[in-house]
Short mmCIF file of C-alpha atoms in Angstrom, two decimals:
data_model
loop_
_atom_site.label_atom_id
_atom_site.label_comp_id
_atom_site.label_asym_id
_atom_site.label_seq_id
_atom_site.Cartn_x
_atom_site.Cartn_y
_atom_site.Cartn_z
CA UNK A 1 80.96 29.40 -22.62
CA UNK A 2 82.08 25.89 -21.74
CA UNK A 3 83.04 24.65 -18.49
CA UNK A 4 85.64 22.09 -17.71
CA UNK A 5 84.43 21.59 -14.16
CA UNK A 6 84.24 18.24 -12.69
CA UNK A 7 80.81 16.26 -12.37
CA UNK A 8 80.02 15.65 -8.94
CA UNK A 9 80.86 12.02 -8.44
CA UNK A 10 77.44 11.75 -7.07
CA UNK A 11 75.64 11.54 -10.19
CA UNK A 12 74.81 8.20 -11.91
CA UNK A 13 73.79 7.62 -14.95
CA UNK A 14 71.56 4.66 -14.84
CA UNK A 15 71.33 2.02 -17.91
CA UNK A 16 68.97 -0.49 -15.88
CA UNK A 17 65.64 0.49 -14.19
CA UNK A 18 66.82 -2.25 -11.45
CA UNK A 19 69.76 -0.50 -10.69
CA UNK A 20 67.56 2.53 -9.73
CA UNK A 21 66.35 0.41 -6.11
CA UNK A 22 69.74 0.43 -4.60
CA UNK A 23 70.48 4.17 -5.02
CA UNK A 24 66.90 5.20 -3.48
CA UNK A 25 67.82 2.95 -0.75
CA UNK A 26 71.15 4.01 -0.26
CA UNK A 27 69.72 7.72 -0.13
CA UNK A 28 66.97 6.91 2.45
CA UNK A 29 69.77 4.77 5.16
CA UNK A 30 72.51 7.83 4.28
CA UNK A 31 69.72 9.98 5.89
CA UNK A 32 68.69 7.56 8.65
CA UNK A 33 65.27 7.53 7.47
CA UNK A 34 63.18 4.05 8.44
CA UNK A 35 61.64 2.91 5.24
CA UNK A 36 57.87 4.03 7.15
CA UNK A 37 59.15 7.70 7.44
CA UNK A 38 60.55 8.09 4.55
CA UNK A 39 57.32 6.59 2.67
CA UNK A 40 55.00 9.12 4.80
CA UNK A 41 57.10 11.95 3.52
CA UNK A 42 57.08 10.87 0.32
CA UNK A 43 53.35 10.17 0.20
CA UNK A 44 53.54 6.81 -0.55
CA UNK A 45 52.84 3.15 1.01
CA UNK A 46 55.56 1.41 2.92
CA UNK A 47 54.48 -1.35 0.43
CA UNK A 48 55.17 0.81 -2.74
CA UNK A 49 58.95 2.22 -1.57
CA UNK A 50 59.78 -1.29 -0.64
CA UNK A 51 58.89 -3.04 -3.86
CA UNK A 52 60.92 0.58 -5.45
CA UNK A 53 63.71 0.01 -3.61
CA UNK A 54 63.98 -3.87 -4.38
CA UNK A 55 63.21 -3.66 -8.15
CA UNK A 56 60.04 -5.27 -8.02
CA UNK A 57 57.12 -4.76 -10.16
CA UNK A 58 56.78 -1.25 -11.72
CA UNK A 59 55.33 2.37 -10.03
CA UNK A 60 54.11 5.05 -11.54
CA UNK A 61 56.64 7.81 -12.46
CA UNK A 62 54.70 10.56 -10.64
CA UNK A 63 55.00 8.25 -7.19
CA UNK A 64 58.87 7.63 -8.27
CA UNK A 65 59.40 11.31 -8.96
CA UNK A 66 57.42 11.70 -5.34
CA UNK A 67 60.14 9.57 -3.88
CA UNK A 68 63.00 11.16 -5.28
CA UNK A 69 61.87 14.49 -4.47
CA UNK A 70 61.39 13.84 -0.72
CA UNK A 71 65.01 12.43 -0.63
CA UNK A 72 66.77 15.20 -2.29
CA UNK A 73 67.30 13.56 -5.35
CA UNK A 74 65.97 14.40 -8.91
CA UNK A 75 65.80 12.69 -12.62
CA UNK A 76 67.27 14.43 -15.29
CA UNK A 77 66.91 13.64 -18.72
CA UNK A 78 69.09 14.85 -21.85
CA UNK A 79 70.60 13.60 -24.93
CA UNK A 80 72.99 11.00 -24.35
CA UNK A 81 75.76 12.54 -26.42
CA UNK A 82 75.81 15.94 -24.80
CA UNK A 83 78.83 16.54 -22.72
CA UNK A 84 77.46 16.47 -19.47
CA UNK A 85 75.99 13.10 -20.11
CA UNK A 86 78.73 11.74 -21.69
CA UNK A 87 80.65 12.62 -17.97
CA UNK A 88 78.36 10.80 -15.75
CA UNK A 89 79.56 7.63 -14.49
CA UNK A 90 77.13 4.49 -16.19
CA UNK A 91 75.72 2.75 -13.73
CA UNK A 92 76.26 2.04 -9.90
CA UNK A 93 77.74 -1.35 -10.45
CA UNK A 94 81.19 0.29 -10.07
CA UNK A 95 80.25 1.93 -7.44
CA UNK A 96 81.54 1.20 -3.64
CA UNK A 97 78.80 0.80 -1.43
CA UNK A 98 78.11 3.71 1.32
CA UNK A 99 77.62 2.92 4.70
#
């Protein structure tokens, strides 16, 4: 059975590992989390979520996927021609910012 439904215009399909700072940052302010809280529930430095959230220098994927989890968010991976993938917007460049 296909469905037709809508994706949520909340997911983003990113093309550019830099784009990926922005997002966790705009996560962490949409829940009023200061970037020290949200790195103690994440488990991570201040130092590491600041350099994630800026684009600078690489983490490791288990500390990214650490971060993502404590913010609600999650990585999903599939093949870029399935359908759902296909209906994800590209990349948060055409995106309005959130306050």
């Amino acid at each position: 059975m296909t469905s037709s439904a809508p994706v949520s215009p909340e997911l983003l399909r990113l093309s550019d590992a830099n784009a990926l700072g922005p997002v966790i940052r705009q996560r962490r302010r949409a829940q009023s989390l200061r970037i020290d809280d949200a790195a103690a529930l994440s488990g991570v430095s201040v130092d590491l979520l600041s350099r994630l959230e800026n684009s600078k220098g690489s983490v490791r994927l288990d500390k990214l996927l650490a971060v993502l989890d404590s913010l609600g968010l999650t990585l999903v991976l599939g093949p870029k021609d399935h359908p759902t993938m296909q209906s994800i917007t590209r990349d948060s460049a055409n995106r309005p910012e959130q306050p």
